[in-house]
Each structure stands twice: as structure tokens, then as C-alpha cells.
PDB file of N, CA and C in Angstrom:
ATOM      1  N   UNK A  74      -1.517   0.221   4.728  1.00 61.00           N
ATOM      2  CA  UNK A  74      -2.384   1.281   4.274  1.00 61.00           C
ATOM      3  C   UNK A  74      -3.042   0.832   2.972  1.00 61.00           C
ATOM      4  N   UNK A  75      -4.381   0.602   2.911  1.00 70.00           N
ATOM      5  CA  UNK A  75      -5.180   0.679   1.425  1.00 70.00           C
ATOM      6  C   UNK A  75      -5.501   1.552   0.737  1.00 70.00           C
ATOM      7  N   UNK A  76      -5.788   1.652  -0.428  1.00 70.00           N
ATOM      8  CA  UNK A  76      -5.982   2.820  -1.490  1.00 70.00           C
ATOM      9  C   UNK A  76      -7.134   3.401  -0.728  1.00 70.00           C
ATOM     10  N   UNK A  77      -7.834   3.455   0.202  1.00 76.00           N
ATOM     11  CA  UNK A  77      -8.989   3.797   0.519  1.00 76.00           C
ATOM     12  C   UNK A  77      -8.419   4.856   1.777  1.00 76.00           C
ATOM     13  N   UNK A  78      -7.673   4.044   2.282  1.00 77.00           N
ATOM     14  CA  UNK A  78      -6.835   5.395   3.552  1.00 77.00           C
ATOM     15  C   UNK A  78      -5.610   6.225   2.687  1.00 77.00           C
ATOM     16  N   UNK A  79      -5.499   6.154   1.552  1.00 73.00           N
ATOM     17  CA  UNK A  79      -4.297   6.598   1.190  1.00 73.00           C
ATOM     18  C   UNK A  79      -5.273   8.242   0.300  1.00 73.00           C
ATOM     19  N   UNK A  80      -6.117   7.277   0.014  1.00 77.00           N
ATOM     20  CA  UNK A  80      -7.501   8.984  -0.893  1.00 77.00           C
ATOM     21  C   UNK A  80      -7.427   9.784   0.098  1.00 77.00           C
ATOM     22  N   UNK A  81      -8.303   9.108   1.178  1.00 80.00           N
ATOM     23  CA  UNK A  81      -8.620  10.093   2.612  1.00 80.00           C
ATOM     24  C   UNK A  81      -7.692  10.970   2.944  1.00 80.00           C
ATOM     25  N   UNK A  82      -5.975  10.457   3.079  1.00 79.00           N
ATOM     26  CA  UNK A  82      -4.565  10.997   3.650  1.00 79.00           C
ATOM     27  C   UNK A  82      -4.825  12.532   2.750  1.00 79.00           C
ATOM     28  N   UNK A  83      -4.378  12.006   1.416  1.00 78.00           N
ATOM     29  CA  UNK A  83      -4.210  13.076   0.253  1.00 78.00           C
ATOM     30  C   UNK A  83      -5.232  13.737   0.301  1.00 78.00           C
ATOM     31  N   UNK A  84      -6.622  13.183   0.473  1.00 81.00           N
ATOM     32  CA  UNK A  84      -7.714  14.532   0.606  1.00 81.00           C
ATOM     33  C   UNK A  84      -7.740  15.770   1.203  1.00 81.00           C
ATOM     34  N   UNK A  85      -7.223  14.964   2.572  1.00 83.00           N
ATOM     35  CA  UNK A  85      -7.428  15.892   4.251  1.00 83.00           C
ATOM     36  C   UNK A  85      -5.963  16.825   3.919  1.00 83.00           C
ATOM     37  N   UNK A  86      -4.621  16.170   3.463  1.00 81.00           N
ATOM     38  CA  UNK A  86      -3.829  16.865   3.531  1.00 81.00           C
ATOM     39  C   UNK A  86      -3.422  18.271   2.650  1.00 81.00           C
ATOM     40  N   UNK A  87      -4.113  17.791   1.266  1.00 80.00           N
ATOM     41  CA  UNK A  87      -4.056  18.557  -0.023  1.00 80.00           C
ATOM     42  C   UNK A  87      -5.239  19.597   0.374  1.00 80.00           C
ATOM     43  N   UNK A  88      -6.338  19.418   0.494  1.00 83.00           N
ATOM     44  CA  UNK A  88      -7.570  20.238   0.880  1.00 83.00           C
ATOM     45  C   UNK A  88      -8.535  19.712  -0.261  1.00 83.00           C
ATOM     46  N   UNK A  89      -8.781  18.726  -0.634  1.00 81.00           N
ATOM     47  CA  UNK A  89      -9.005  18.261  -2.262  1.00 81.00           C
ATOM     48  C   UNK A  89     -10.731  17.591  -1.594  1.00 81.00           C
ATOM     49  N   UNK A  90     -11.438  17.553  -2.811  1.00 82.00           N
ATOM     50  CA  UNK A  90     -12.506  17.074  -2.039  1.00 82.00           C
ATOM     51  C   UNK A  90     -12.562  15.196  -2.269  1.00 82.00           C
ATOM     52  N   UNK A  91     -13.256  14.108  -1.349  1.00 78.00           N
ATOM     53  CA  UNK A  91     -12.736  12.869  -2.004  1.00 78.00           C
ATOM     54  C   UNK A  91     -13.254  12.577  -3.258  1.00 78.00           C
ATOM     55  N   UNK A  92     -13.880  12.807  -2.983  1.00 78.00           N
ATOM     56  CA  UNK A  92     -14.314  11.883  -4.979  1.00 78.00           C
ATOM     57  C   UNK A  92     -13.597  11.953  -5.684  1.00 78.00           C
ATOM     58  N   UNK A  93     -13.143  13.989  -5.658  1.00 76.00           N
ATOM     59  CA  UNK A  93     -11.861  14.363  -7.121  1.00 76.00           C
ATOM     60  C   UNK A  93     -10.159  13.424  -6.665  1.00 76.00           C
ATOM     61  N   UNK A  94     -10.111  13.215  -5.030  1.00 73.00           N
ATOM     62  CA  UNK A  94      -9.151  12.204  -5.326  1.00 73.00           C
ATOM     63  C   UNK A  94      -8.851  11.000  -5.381  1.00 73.00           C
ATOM     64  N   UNK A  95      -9.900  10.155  -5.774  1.00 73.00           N
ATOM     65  CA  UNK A  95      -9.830   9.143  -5.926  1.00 73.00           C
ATOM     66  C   UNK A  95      -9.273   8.677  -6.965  1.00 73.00           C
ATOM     67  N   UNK A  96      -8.888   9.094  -8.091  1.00 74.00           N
ATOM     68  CA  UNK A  96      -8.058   8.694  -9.517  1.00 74.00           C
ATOM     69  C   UNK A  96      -6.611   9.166  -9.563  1.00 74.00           C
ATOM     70  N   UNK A  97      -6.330   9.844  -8.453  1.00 75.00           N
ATOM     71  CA  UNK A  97      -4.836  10.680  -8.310  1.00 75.00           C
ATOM     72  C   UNK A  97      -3.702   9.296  -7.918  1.00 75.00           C
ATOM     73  N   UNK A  98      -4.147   8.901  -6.869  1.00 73.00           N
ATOM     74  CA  UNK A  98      -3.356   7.579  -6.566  1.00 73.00           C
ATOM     75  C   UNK A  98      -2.894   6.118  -8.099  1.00 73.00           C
ATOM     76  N   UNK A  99      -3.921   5.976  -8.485  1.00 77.00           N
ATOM     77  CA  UNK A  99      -3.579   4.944  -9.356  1.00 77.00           C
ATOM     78  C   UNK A  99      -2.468   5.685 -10.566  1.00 77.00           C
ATOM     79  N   UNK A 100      -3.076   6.966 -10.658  1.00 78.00           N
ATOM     80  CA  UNK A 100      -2.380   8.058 -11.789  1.00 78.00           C
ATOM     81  C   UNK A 100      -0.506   7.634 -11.332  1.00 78.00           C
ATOM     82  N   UNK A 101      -0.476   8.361  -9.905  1.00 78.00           N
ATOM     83  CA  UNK A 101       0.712   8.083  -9.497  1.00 78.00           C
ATOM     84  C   UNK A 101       2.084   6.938  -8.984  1.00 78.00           C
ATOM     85  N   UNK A 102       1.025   5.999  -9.149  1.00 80.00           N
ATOM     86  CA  UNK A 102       1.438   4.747  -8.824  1.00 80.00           C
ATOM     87  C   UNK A 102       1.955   3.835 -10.565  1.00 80.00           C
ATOM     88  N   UNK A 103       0.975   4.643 -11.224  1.00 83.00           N
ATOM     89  CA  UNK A 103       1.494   4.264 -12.709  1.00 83.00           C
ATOM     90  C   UNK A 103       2.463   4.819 -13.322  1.00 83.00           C
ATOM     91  N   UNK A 104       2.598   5.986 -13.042  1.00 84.00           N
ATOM     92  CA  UNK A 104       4.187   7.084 -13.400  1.00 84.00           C
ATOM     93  C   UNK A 104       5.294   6.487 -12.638  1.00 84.00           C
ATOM     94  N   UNK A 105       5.172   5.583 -11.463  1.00 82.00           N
ATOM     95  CA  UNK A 105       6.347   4.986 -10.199  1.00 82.00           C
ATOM     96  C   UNK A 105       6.750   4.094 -11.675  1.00 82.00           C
ATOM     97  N   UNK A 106       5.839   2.934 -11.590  1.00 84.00           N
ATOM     98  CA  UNK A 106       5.594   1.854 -12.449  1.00 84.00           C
ATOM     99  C   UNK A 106       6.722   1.929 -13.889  1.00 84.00           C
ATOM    100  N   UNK A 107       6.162   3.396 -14.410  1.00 87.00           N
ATOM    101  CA  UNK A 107       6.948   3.331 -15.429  1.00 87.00           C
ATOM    102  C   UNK A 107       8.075   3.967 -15.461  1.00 87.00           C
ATOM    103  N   UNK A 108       8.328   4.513 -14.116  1.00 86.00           N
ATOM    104  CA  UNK A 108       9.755   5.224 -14.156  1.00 86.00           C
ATOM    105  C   UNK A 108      10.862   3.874 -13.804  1.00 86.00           C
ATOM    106  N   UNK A 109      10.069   3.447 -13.253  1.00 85.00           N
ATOM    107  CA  UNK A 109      11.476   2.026 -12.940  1.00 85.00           C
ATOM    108  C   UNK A 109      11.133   1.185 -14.160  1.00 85.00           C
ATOM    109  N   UNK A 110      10.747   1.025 -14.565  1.00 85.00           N
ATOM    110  CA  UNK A 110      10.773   0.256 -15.905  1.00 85.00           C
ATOM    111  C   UNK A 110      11.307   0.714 -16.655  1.00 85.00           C
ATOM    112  N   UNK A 111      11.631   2.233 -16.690  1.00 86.00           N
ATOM    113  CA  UNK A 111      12.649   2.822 -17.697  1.00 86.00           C
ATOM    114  C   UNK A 111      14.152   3.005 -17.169  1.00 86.00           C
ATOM    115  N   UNK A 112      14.310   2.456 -16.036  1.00 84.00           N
ATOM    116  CA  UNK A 112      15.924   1.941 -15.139  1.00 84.00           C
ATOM    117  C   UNK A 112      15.546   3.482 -14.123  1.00 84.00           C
ATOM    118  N   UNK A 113      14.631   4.280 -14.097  1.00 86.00           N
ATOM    119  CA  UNK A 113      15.035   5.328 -13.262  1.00 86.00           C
ATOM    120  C   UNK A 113      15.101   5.127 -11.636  1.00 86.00           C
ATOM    121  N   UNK A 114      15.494   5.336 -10.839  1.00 87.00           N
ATOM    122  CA  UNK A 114      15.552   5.381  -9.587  1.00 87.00           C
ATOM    123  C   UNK A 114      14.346   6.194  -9.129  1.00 87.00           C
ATOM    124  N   UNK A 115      13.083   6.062  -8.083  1.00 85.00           N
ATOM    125  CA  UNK A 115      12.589   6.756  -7.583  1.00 85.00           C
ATOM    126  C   UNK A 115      12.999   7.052  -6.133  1.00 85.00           C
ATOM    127  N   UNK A 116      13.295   8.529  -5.799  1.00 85.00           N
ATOM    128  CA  UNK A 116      13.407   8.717  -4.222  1.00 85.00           C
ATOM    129  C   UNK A 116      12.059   9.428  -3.828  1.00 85.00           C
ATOM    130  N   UNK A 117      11.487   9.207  -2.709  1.00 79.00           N
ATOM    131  CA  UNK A 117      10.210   9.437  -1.898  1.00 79.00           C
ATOM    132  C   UNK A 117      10.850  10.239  -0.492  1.00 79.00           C
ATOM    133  N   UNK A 118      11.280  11.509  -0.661  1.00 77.00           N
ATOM    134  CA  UNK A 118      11.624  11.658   0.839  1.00 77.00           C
ATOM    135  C   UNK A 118      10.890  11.703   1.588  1.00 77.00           C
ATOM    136  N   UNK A 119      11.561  11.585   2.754  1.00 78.00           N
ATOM    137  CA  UNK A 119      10.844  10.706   4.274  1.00 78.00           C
ATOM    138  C   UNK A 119      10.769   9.255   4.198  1.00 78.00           C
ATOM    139  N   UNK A 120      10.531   8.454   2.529  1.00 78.00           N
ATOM    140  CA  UNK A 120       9.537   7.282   2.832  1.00 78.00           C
ATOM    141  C   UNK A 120      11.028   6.347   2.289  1.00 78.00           C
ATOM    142  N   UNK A 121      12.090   6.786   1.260  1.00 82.00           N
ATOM    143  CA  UNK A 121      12.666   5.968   0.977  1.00 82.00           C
ATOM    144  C   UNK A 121      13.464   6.119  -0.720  1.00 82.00           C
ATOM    145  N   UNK A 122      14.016   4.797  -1.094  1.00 85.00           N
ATOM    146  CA  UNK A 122      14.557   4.815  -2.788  1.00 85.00           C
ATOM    147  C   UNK A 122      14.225   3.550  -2.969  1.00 85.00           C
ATOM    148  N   UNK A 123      13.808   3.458  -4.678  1.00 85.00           N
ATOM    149  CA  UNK A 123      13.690   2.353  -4.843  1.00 85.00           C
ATOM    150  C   UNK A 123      14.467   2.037  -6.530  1.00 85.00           C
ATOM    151  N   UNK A 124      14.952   1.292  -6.855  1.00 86.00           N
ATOM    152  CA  UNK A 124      15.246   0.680  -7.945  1.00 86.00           C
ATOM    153  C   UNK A 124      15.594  -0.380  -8.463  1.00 86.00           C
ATOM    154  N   UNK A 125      15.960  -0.404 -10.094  1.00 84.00           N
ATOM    155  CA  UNK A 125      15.289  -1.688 -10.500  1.00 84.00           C
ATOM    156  C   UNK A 125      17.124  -2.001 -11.440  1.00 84.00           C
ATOM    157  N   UNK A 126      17.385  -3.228 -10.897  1.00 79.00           N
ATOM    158  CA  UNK A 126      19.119  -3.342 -11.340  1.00 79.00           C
ATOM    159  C   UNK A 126      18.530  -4.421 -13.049  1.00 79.00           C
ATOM    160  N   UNK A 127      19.484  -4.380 -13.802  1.00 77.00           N
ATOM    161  CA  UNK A 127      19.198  -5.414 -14.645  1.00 77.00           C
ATOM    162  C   UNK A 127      20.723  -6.071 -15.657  1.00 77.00           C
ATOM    163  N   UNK A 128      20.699  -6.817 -14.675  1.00 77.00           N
ATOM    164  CA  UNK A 128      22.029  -7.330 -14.737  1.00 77.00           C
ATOM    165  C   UNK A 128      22.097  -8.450 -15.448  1.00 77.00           C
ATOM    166  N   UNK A 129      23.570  -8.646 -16.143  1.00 80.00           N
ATOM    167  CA  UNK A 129      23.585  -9.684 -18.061  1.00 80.00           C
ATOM    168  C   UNK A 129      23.284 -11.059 -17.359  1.00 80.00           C
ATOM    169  N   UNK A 130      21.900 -11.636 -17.942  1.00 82.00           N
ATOM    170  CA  UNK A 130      21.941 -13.101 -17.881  1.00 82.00           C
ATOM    171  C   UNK A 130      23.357 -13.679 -17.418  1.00 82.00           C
ATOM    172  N   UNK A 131      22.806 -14.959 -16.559  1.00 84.00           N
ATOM    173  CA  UNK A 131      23.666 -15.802 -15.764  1.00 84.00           C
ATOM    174  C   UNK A 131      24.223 -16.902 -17.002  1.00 84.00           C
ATOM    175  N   UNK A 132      25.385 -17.147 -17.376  1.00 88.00           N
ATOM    176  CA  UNK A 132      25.532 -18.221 -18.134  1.00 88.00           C
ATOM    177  C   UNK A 132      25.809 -19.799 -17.275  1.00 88.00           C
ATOM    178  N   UNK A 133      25.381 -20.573 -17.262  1.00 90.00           N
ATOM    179  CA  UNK A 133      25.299 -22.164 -16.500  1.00 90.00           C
ATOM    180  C   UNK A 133      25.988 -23.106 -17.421  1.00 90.00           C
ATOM    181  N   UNK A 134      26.755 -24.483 -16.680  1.00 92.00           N
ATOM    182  CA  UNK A 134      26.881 -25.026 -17.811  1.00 92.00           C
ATOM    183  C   UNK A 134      26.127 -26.312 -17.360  1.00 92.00           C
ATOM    184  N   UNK A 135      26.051 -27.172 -18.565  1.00 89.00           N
ATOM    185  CA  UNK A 135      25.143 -28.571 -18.079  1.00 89.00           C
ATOM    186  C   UNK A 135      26.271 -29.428 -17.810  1.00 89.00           C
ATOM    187  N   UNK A 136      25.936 -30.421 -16.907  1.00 91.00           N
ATOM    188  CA  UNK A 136      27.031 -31.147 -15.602  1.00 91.00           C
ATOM    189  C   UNK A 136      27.119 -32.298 -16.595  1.00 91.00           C
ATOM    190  N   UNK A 137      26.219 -32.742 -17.314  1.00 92.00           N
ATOM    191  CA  UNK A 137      25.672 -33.593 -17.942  1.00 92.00           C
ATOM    192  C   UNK A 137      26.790 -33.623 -19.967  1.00 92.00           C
ATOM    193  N   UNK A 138      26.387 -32.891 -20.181  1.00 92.00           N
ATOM    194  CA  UNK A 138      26.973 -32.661 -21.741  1.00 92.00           C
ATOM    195  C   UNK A 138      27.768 -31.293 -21.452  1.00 92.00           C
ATOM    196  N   UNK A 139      28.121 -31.115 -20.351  1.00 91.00           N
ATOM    197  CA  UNK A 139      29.317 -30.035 -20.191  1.00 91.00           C
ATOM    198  C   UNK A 139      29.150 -28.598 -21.591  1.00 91.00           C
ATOM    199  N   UNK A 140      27.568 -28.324 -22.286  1.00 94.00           N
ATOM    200  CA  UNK A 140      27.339 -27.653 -22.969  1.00 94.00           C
ATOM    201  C   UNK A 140      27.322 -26.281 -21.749  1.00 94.00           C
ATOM    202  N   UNK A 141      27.415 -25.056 -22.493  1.00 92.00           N
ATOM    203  CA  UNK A 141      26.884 -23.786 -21.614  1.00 92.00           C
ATOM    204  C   UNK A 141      25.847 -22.959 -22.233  1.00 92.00           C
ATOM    205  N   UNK A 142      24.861 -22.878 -21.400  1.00 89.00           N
ATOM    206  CA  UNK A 142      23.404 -22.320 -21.703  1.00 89.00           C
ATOM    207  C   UNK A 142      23.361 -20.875 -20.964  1.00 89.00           C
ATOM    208  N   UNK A 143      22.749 -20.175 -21.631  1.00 87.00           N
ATOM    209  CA  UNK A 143      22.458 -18.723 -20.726  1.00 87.00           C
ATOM    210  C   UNK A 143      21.191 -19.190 -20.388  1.00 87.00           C
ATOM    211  N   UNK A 144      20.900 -18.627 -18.954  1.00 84.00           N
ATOM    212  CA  UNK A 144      19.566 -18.713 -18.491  1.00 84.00           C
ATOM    213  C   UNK A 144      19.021 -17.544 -18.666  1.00 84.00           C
ATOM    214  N   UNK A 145      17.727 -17.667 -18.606  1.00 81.00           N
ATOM    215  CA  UNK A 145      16.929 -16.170 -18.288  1.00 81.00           C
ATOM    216  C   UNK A 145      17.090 -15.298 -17.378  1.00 81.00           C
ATOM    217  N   UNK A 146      17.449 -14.211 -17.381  1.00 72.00           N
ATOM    218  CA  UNK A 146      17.788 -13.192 -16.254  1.00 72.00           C
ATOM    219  C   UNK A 146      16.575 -12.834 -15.720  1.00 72.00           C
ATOM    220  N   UNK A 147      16.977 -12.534 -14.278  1.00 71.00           N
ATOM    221  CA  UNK A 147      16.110 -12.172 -13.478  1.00 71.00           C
ATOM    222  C   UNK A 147      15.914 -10.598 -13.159  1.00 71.00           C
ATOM    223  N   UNK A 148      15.141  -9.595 -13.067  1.00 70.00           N
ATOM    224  CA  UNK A 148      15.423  -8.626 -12.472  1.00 70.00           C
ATOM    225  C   UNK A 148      15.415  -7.969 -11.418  1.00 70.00           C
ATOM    226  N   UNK A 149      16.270  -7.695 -10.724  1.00 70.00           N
ATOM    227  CA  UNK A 149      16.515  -8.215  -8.874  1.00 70.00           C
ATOM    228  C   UNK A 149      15.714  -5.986  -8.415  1.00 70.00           C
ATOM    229  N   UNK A 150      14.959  -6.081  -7.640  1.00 70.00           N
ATOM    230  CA  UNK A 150      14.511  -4.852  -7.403  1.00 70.00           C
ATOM    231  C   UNK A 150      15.064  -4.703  -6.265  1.00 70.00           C
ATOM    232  N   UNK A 151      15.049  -3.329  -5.708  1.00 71.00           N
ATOM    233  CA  UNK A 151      15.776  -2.920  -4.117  1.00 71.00           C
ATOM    234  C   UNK A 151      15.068  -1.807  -3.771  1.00 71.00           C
ATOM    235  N   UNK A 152      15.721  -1.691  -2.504  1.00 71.00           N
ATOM    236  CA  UNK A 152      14.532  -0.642  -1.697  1.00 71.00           C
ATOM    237  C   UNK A 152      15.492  -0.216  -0.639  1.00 71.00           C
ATOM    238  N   UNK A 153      15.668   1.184  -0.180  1.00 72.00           N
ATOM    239  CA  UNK A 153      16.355   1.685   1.023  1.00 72.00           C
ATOM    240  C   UNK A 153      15.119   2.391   1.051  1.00 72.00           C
ATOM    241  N   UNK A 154      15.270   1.759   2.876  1.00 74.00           N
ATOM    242  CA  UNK A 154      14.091   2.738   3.783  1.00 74.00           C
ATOM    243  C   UNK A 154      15.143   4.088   3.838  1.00 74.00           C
ATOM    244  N   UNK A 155      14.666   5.026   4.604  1.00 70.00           N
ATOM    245  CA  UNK A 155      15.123   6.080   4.734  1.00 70.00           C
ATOM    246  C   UNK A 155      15.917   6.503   5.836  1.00 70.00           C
ATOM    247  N   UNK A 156      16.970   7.404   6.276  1.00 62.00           N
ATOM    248  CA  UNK A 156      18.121   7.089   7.364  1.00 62.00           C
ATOM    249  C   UNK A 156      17.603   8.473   8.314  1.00 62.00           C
TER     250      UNK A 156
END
């Protein structure tokens, strides 16, 4: 689905006319954005959950000078479809 069928969806379904919804989508897609960036979990019923884990850097050691380095952590995202 593109932002272009997703206006239309919300138009026809809301009763909204398109033009006025064409700025609603990016609006909402930026509140997703920053709710998982603030660790929150979003649930979408019908469509699903999504969240964002952020778990303590991996510490490694070098094979080489047997020193131990923390690496940069990664932040691993997840997604349950819906049951």
C-alpha cells in the first residue's frame, strides 16, 4: 500500500475530503516514529505490535591481544502480526 492508497482508505472511510487528508498520514507515522524511540510499544488492532528492545552493548574480546572491547550496540526491532 502507498501513501497515495492509504489518503484515499482514510478519506472514503473517515468521510474527510482528500486534499484535507493528505498531511494526516505523515502526522501519524511521525507520532509511531517517536513513540518507539521513546521505548514505547505500539499496538494497531487488527494490524499488529511493534517494538523497539535496547539491549547493553555486546562486550568481544580480541583473539589477537586477548584485550576486551565493547562493541556498538545494535537496536534489534520486532513485530507481532496479529492472532
Amino acid at each position: 500500500m502507498t501513501r497515495a492508497d492509504l489518503v484515499v482508505n482514510m478519506a472514503k472511510a473517515a468521510g474527510w475530503p482528500k486534499a484535507g487528508t493528505g498531511a494526516r498520514p505523515p502526522r501519524v507515522l511521525i507520532a509511531i516514529r517517536a513513540s518507539l524511540r521513546r521505548g514505547d510499544p505500539i499496538t494497531l488492532v487488527g494490524f499488529g505490535t511493534f517494538s523497539v528492545a535496547r539491549p547493553a552493548p555486546p562486550h568481544m574480546r580480541n583473539p589477537k591481544t586477548g584485550r576486551t572491547v565493547t562493541v556498538a550496540g545494535r537496536i534489534p526491532r520486532s513485530s507481532r502480526p496479529r492472532s
